[in-house]
Coordinates of C-alpha atoms in Angstrom, one line a residue:
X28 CA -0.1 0.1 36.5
X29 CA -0.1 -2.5 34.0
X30 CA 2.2 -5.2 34.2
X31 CA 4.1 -6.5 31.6
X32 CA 2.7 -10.0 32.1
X33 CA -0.9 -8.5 32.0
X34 CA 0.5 -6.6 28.6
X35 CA 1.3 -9.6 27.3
X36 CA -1.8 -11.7 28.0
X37 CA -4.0 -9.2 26.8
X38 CA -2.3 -9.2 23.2
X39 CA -4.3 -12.5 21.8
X40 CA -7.3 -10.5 22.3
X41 CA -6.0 -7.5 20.6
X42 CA -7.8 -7.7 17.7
X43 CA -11.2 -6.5 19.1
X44 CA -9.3 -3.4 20.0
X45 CA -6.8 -2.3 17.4
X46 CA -6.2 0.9 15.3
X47 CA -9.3 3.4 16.2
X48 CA -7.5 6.3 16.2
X49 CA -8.6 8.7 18.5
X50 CA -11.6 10.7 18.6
X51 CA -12.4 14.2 20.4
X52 CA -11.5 17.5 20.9
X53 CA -7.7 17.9 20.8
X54 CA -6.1 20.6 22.5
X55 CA -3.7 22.8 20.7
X56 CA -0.7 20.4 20.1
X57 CA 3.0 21.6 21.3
X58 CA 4.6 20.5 17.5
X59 CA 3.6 22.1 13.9
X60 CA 0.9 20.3 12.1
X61 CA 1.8 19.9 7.7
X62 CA -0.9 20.4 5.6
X63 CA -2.9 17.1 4.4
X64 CA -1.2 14.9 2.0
X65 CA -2.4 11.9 -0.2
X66 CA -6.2 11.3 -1.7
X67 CA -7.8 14.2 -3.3
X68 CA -11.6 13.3 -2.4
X69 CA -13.2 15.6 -5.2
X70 CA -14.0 15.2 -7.8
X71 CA -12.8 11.4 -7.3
X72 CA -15.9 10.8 -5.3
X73 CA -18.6 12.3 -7.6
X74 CA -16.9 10.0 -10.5
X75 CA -16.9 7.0 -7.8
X76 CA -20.5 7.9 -7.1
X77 CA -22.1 7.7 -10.6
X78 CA -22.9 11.5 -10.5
X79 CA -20.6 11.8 -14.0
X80 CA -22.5 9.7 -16.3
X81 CA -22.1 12.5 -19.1
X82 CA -21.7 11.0 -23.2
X83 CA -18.6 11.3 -24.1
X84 CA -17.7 14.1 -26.4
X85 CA -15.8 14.0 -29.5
X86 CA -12.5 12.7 -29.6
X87 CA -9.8 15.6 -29.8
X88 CA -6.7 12.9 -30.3
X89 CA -5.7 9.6 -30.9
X90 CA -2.9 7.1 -29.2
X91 CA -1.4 3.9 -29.5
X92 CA -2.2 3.3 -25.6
X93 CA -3.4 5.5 -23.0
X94 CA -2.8 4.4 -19.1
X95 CA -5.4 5.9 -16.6
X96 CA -3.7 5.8 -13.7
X97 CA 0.3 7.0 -12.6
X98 CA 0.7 4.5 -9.5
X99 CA 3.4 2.0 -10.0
X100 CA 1.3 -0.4 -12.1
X101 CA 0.4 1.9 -14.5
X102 CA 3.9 3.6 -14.7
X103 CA 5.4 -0.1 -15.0
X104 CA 3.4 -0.2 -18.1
X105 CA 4.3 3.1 -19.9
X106 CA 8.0 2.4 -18.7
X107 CA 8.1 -0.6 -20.3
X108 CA 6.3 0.7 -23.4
X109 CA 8.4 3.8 -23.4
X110 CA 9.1 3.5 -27.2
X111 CA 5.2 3.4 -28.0
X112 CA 3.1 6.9 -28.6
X113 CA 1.2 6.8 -25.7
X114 CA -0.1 8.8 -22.9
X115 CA -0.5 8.4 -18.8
X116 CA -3.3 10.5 -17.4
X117 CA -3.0 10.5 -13.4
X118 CA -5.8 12.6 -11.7
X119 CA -3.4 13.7 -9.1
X120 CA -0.5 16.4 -9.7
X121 CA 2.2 13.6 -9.0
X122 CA 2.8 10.4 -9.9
X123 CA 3.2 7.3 -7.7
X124 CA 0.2 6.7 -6.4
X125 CA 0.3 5.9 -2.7
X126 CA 4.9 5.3 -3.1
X127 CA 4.8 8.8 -2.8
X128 CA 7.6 10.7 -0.3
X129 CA 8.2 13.7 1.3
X130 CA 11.4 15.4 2.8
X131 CA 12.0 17.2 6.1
X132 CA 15.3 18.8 6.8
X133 CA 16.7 17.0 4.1
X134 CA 15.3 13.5 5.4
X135 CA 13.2 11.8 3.2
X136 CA 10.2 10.0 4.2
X137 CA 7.6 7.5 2.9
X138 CA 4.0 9.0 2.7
X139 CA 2.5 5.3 1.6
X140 CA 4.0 2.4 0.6
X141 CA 7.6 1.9 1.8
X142 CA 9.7 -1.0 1.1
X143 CA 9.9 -4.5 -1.3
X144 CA 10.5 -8.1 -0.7
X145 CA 11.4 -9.8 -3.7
X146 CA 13.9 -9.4 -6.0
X147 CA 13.9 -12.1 -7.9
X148 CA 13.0 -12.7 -11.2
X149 CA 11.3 -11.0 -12.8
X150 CA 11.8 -8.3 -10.4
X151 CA 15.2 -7.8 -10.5
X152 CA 15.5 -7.7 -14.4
X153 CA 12.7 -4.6 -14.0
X154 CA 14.4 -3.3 -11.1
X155 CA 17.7 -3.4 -13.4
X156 CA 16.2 -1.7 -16.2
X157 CA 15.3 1.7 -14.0
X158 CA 18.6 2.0 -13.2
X159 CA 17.8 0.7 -9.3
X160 CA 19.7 -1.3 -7.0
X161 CA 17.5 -2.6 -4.1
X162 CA 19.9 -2.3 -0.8
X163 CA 18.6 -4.4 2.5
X164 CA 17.4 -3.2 5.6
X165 CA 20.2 -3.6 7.9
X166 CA 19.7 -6.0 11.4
X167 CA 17.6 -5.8 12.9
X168 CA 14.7 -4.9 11.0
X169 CA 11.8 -5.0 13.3
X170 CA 11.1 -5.4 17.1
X171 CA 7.6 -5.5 18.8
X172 CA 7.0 -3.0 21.3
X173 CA 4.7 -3.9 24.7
X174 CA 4.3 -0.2 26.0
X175 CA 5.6 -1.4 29.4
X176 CA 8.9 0.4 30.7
X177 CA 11.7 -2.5 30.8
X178 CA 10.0 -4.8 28.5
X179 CA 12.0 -5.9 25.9
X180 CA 10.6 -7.5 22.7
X181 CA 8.4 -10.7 23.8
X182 CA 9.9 -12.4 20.7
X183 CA 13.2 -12.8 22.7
X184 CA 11.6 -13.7 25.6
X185 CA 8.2 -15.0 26.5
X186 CA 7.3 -16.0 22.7
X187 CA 10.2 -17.4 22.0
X188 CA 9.3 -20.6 21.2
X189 CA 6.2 -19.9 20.1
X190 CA 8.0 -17.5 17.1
X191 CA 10.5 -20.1 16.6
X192 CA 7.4 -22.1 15.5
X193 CA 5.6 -19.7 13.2
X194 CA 8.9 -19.1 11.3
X195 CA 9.7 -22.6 10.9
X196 CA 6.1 -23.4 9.5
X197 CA 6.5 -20.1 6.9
X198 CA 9.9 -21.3 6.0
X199 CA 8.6 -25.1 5.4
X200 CA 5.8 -23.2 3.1
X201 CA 8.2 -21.2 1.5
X202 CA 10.1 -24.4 0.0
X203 CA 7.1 -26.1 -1.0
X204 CA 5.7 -25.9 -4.7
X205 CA 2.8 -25.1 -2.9
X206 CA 3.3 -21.6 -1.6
X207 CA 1.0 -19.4 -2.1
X208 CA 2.7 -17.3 -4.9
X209 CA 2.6 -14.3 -7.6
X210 CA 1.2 -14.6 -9.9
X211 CA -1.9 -16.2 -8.6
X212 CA -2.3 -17.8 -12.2
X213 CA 0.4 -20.0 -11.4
X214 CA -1.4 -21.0 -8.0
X215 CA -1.4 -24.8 -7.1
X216 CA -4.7 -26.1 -6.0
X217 CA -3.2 -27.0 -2.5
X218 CA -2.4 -23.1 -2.0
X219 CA -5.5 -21.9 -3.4
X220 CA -7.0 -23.8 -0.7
X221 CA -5.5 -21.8 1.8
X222 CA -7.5 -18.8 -0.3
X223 CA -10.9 -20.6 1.7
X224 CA -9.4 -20.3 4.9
X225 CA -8.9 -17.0 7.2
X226 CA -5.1 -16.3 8.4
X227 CA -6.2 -16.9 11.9
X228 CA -8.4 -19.9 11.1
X229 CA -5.2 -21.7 9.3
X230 CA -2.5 -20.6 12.1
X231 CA -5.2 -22.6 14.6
X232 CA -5.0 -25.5 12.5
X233 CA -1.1 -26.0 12.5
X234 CA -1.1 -25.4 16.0
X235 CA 0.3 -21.8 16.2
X236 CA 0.3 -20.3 19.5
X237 CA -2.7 -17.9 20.0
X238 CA -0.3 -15.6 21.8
X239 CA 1.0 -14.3 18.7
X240 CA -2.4 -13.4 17.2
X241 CA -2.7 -9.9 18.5
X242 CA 0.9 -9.5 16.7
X243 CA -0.2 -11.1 13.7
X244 CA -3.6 -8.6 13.8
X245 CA -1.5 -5.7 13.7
X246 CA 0.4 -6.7 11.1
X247 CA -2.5 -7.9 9.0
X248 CA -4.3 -4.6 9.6
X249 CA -0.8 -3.0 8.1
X250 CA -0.2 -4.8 5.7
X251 CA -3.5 -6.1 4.0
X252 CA -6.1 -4.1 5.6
X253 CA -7.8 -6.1 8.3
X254 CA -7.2 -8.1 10.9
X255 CA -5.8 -12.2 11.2
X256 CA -9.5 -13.4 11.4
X257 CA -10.9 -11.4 8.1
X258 CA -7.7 -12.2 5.9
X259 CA -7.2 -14.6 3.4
X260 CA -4.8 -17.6 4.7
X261 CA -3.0 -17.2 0.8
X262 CA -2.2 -14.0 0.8
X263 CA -1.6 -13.5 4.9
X264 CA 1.0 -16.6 4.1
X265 CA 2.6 -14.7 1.3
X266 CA 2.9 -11.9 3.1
X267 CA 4.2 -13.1 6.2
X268 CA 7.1 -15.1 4.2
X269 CA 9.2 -11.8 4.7
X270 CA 9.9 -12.2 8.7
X271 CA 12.3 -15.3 7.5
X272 CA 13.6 -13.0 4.3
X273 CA 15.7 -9.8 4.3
X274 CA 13.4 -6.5 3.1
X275 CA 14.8 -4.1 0.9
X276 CA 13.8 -0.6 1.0
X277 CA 15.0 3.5 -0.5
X278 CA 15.4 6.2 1.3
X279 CA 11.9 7.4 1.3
X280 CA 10.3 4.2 0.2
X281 CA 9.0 3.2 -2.8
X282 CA 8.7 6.7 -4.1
X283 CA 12.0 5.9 -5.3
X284 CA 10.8 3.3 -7.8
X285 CA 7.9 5.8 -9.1
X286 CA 10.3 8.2 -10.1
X287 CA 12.9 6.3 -11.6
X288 CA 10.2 4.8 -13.7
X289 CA 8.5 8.5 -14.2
X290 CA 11.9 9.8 -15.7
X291 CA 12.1 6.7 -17.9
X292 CA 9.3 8.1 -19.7
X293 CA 10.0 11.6 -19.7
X294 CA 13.0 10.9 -21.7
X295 CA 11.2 8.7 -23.8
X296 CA 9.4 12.1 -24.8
X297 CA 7.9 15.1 -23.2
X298 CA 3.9 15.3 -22.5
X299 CA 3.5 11.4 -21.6
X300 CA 2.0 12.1 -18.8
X301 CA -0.7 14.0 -17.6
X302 CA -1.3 15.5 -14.7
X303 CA -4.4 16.5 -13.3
X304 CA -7.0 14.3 -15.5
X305 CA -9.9 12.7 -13.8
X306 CA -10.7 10.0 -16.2
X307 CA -14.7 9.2 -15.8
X308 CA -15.6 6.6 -18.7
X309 CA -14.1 4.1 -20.6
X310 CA -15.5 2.5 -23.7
X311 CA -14.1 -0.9 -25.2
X312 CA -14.3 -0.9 -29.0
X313 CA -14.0 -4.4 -30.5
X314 CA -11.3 -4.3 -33.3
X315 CA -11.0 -0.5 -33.2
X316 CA -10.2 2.3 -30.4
X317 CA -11.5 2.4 -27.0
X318 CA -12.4 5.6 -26.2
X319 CA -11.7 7.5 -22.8
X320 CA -13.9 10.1 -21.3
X321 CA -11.8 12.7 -19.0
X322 CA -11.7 16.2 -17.6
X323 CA -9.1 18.6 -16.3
X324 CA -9.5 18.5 -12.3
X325 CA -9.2 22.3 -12.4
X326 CA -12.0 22.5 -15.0
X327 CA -14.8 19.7 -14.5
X328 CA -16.9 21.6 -16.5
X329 CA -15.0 20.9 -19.4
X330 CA -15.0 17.1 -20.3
X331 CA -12.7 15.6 -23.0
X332 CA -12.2 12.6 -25.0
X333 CA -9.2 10.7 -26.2
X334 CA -9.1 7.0 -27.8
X335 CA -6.5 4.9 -27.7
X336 CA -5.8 1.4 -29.9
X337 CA -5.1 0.1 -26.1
X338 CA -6.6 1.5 -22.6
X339 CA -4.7 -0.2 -20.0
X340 CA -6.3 0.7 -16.4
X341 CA -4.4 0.8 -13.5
X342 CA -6.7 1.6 -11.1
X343 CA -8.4 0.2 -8.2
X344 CA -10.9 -2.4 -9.2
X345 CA -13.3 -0.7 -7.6
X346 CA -13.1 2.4 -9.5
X347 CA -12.3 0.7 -12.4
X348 CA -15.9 -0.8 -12.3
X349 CA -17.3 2.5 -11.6
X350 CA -16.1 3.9 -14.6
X351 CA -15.9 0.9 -17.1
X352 CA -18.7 1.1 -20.0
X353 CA -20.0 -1.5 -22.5
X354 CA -19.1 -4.1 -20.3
X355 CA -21.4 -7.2 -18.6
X356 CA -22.7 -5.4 -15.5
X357 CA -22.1 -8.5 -13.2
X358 CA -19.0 -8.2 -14.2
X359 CA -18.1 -4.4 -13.0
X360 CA -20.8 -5.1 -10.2
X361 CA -18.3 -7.5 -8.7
X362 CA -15.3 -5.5 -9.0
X363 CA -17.2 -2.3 -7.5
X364 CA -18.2 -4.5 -4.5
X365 CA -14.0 -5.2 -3.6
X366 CA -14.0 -3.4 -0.4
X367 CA -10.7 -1.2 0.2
X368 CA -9.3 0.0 3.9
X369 CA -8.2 3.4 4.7
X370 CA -5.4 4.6 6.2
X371 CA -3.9 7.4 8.7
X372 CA -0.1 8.3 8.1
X373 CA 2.0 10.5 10.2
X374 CA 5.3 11.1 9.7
X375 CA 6.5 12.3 13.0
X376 CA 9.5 15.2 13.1
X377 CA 11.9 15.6 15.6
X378 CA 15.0 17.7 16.5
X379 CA 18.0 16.4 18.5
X380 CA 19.6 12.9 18.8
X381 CA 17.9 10.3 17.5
X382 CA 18.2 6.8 19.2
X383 CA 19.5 3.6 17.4
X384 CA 16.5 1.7 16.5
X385 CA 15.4 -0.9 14.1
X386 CA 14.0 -0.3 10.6
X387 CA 10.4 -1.2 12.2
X388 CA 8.9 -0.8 15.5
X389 CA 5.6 -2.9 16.5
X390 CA 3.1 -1.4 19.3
X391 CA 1.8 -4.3 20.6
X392 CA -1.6 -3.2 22.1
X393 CA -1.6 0.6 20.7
X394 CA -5.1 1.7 19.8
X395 CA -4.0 4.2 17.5
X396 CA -1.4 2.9 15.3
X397 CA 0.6 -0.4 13.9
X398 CA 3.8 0.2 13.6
X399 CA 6.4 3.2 13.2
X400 CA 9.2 3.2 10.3
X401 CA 12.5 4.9 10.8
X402 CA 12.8 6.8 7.7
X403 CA 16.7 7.3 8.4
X404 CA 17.0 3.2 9.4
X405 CA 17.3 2.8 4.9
X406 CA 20.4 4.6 4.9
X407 CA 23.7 3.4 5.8
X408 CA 25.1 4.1 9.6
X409 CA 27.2 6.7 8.0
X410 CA 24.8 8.9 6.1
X411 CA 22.2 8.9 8.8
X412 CA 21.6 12.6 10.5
X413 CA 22.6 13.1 14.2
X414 CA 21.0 16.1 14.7
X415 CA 16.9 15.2 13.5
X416 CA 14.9 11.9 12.4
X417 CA 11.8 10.6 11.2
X418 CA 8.9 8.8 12.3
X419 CA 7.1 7.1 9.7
X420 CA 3.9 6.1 11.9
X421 CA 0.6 4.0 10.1
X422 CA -2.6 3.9 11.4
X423 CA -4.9 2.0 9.6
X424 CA -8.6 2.3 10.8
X425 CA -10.3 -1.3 11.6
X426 CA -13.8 0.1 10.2
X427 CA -12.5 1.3 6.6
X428 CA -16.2 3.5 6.3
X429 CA -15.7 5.4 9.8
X430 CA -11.8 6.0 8.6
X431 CA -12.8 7.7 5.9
X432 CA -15.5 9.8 7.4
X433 CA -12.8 11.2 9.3
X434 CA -10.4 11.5 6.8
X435 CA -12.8 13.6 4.8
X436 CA -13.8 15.9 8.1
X437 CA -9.8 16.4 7.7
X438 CA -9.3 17.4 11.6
X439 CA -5.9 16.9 11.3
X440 CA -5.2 17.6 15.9
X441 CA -7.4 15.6 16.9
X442 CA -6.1 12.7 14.3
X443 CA -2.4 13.0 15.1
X444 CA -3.1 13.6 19.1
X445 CA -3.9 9.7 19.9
X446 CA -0.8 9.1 17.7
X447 CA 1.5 11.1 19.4
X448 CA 0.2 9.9 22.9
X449 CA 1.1 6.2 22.3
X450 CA 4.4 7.3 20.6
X451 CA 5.4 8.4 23.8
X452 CA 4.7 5.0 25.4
X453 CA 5.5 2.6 23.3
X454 CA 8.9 4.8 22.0
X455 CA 10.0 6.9 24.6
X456 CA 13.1 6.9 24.1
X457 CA 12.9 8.8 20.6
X458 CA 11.5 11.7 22.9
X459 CA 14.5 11.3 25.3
X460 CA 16.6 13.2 23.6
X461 CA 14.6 15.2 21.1
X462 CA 11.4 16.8 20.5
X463 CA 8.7 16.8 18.4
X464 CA 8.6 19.7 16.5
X465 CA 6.3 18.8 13.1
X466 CA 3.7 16.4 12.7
X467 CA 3.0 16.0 9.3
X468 CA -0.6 13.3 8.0
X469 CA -1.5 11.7 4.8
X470 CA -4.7 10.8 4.3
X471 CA -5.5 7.8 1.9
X472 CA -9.2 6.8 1.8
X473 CA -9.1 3.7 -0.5
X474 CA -5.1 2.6 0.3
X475 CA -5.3 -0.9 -1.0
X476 CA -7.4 -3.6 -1.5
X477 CA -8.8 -5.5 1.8
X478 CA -6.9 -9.6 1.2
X479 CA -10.1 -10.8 2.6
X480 CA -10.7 -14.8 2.4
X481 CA -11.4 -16.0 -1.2
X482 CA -10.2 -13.0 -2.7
X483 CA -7.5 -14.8 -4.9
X484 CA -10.7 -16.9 -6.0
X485 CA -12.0 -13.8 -6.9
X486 CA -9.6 -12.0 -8.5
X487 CA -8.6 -15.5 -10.7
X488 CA -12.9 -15.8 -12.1
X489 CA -12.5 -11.8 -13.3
X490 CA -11.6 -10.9 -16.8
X491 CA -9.2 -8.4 -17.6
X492 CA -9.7 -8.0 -21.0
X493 CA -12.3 -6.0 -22.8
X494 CA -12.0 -6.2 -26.4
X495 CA -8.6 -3.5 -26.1
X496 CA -9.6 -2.2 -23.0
X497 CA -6.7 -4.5 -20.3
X498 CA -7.0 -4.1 -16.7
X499 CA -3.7 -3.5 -14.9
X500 CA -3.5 -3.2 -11.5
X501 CA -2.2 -4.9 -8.0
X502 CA -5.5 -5.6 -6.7
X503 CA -5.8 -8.3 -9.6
X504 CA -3.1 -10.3 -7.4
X505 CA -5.3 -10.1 -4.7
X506 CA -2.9 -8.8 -2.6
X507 CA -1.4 -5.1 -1.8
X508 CA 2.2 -5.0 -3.2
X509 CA 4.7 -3.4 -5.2
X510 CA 5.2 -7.3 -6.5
X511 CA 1.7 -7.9 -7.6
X512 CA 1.2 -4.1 -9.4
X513 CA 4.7 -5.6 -11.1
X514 CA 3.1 -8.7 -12.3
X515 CA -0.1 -7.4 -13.4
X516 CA 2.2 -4.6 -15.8
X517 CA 4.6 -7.3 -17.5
X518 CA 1.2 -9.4 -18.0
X519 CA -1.1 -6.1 -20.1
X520 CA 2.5 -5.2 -21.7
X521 CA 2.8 -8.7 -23.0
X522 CA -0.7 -8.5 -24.1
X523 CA 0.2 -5.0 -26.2
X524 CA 3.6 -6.1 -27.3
X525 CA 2.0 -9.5 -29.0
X526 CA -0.9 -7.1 -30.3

């Protein structure tokens, strides 16, 4: 048996172990497996492959601006443009991009991104506007889980001091002009020299305890898609501000914010935005009307052509420089070499009483997953079911290439097996009183940009203007979050409004 000393000890090494999830042969699980949600692979990776590098045809119509991608950055920009004739094409059927939800006996449940840190300006003036009133997650928020039966969190106990530290350096950061901030523009050249450094390589240097590294790996890996050692020090910094801060989160995450800004532009007009088109080119006109090549994902035989006085893409930088024409190829070459992790998310069902339990839940050690949100923990004590719950589990996979080979075999029983094995250890009591009865997975192949070190240099030295082509899009903070795909909108819709 493994002690809960030995648990402990073993956690500084736990980033040459973390978030594999489980291969094999999986037996026939005792709970319901959902069908897949999240990345439609096809025809995503033939345009992501250069295997569409068709002329465009003819153009059929014209807009004032046309947003190629419905995730929140792009949204952000038609909401904010609402008045303008434009149009949002999203290749998938539903807008969000990974702040999508789903609902289970009336519980609704993050498939993606989940909850927000800052509402400050200009966030809350944006926030405002949709109609949306952020609410904090209540105390506690998180815990970290050993596996060990009797263990409490090591936080409270054995790191004590040691956490005590880390949040007293991040809070000394936080009140310094030199934090490492959003926008990245506004950087001061002390915290863009943190951009040089690895998260683990600058937590060494102020004399954090190396006991909290294997915490600080899972969170990493969760958050910004890799662990301590491969992350920028800026944006791990940034990130980790939040353990000192309250979090703010909707019932079923950050799907909330999607479609409060999706209905802002329905009413704006019907057929803004739509659904279904794979856009494959974009051409920058100087002085005139970029064009954009795209095709019904029901009918790729077909392709189309729109132009637009403004393309604003909110995509990936990776894609973006995949499907980007007319522009300097060292340029696009860059932003196709961004590397982006991928991601495993189960959102685990269960029937009876559910146990009180923080917002967020830590498994120190677990091979197969970070952490596990309670999707019911965002609603107030009163409104929160007695009778069923969800587990809002993510798994992100520490080799981003072998994830998505198995993403794309799609076998979904041997994928949420490993997950529901270390549930049971590192949360048994949610099993105490009620059982598993759906397990439902979301795939995401290319979730978010990895924050690796020097990425904030990078993502400063890019362009993103073409002529009237404007790139729009979180990864050009450098960092995964609702606040930078926020930043990077107001920035291209400042560009449009000034004209």
């Amino acid at each position: 048996m493994v002690t809960r000393r030995e648990a402990i000890a073993g956690f500084g090494a736990l980033g040459s172990q973390l978030l594999l999830p489980g291969a094999g042969i999986a037996q026939e699980p005792p709970y319901s497996l959902g069908e897949w949600t999240g990345d439609s692979f096809a025809p995503m990776h033939a345009i992501r492959d250069g295997l569409w590098r068709t002329a465009l045809p003819r153009p059929e119509r014209r807009v004032e601006v046309a947003v190629i991608g419905g995730g929140i950055a792009g949204l952000a920009v038609a909401a904010l443009l609402q008045d303008r004739d434009l149009l949002v094409l999203e290749r998938e059927s539903e807008t969000g991009g990974v702040a999508k939800s789903g609902r289970w006996r009336d519980v609704d449940y993050a498939i993606g991104s989940a909850y927000i840190v800052d509402i400050d300006e200009p966030f809350s003036d944006f926030y405002e506007t949709l109609g949306l009133a952020p609410r904090p997650v209540g105390a506690p928020v998180d815990r970290a889980l050993t596996g060990v039966a009797g263990a409490g969190d090591p936080r409270d106990g054995e790191w004590r001091g040691a956490y005590r530290r880390l949040k007293a350096l991040l809070r000394r950061l936080a009140d310094s002009p030199d934090f490492p901030k959003l926008p990245i523009a506004e950087a001061t050249n002390s915290a863009l020299r943190l951009d040089g450094l690895s998260l683990r390589e600058f937590l060494r240097r102020e004399h954090i305890d190396p006991e909290l590294f294997g915490f600080l790996d899972a969170y990493s890996l969760s958050a910004l898609g890799a662990p301590a050692a491969k992350i920028s020090a800026y944006a791990g910094v940034n990130f980790l501000s939040e353990i000192n801060a309250p979090i703010y989160a909707f019932p079923g995450g950050n799907a909330a914010i999607a479609r409060a800004m999706t209905a802002r532009i329905a009413r704006a007009g019907e057929g803004r935005i739509l659904p279904g088109a794979a856009v494959f080119a974009i051409e920058p006109v100087d002085g005139g009307y970029a064009r954009i090549g795209w095709f019904d994902a029901r009918h790729p035989e077909a392709p189309r052509c729109l132009e637009a006085r403004w393309a604003v893409v909110a995509a990936p930088y990776f894609f973006a420089g995949r499907i980007l024409r007319g522009v300097d190829p060292a340029v696009t070459a860059r932003m196709a070499r961004l590397r982006q992790g991928s991601y495993l998310v189960a959102n685990c069902c269960f029937e009876g009483t559910p146990p009180e339990m923080p917002y967020d839940s830590w498994a120190l050690g677990a091979r197969s997953f970070s952490d596990a949100i309670s999707a019911t923990a965002a609603l107030p004590a009163a409104r929160r079911p007695k009778d069923r719950s969800v587990l809002t589990v993510y798994a992100p996979f520490r080799d981003p290439r072998a994830g998505r080979a198995r993403l794309l075999a799609g076998d979904r029983a041997a994928l949420a097996a490993p997950v529901v094995e270390e549930l049971r250890r590192f949360l048994p009591e949610v099993f105490d009183r009620a059982r598993l009865a759906e397990v439902r997975l979301t795939r995401w192949g290319h979730h978010h940009l990895i924050a690796a070190p020097g990425i904030v240099a990078t993502m400063r030295a890019l362009p993103k203007r073409f002529g009237n082509v404007l790139l729009a899009h979180s990864d050009g903070q450098g960092m995964p979050a609702v606040e930078s795909a926020i930043v990077e909108a107001l920035s291209a819709v400042e560009i449009i409004k000034k004209g």
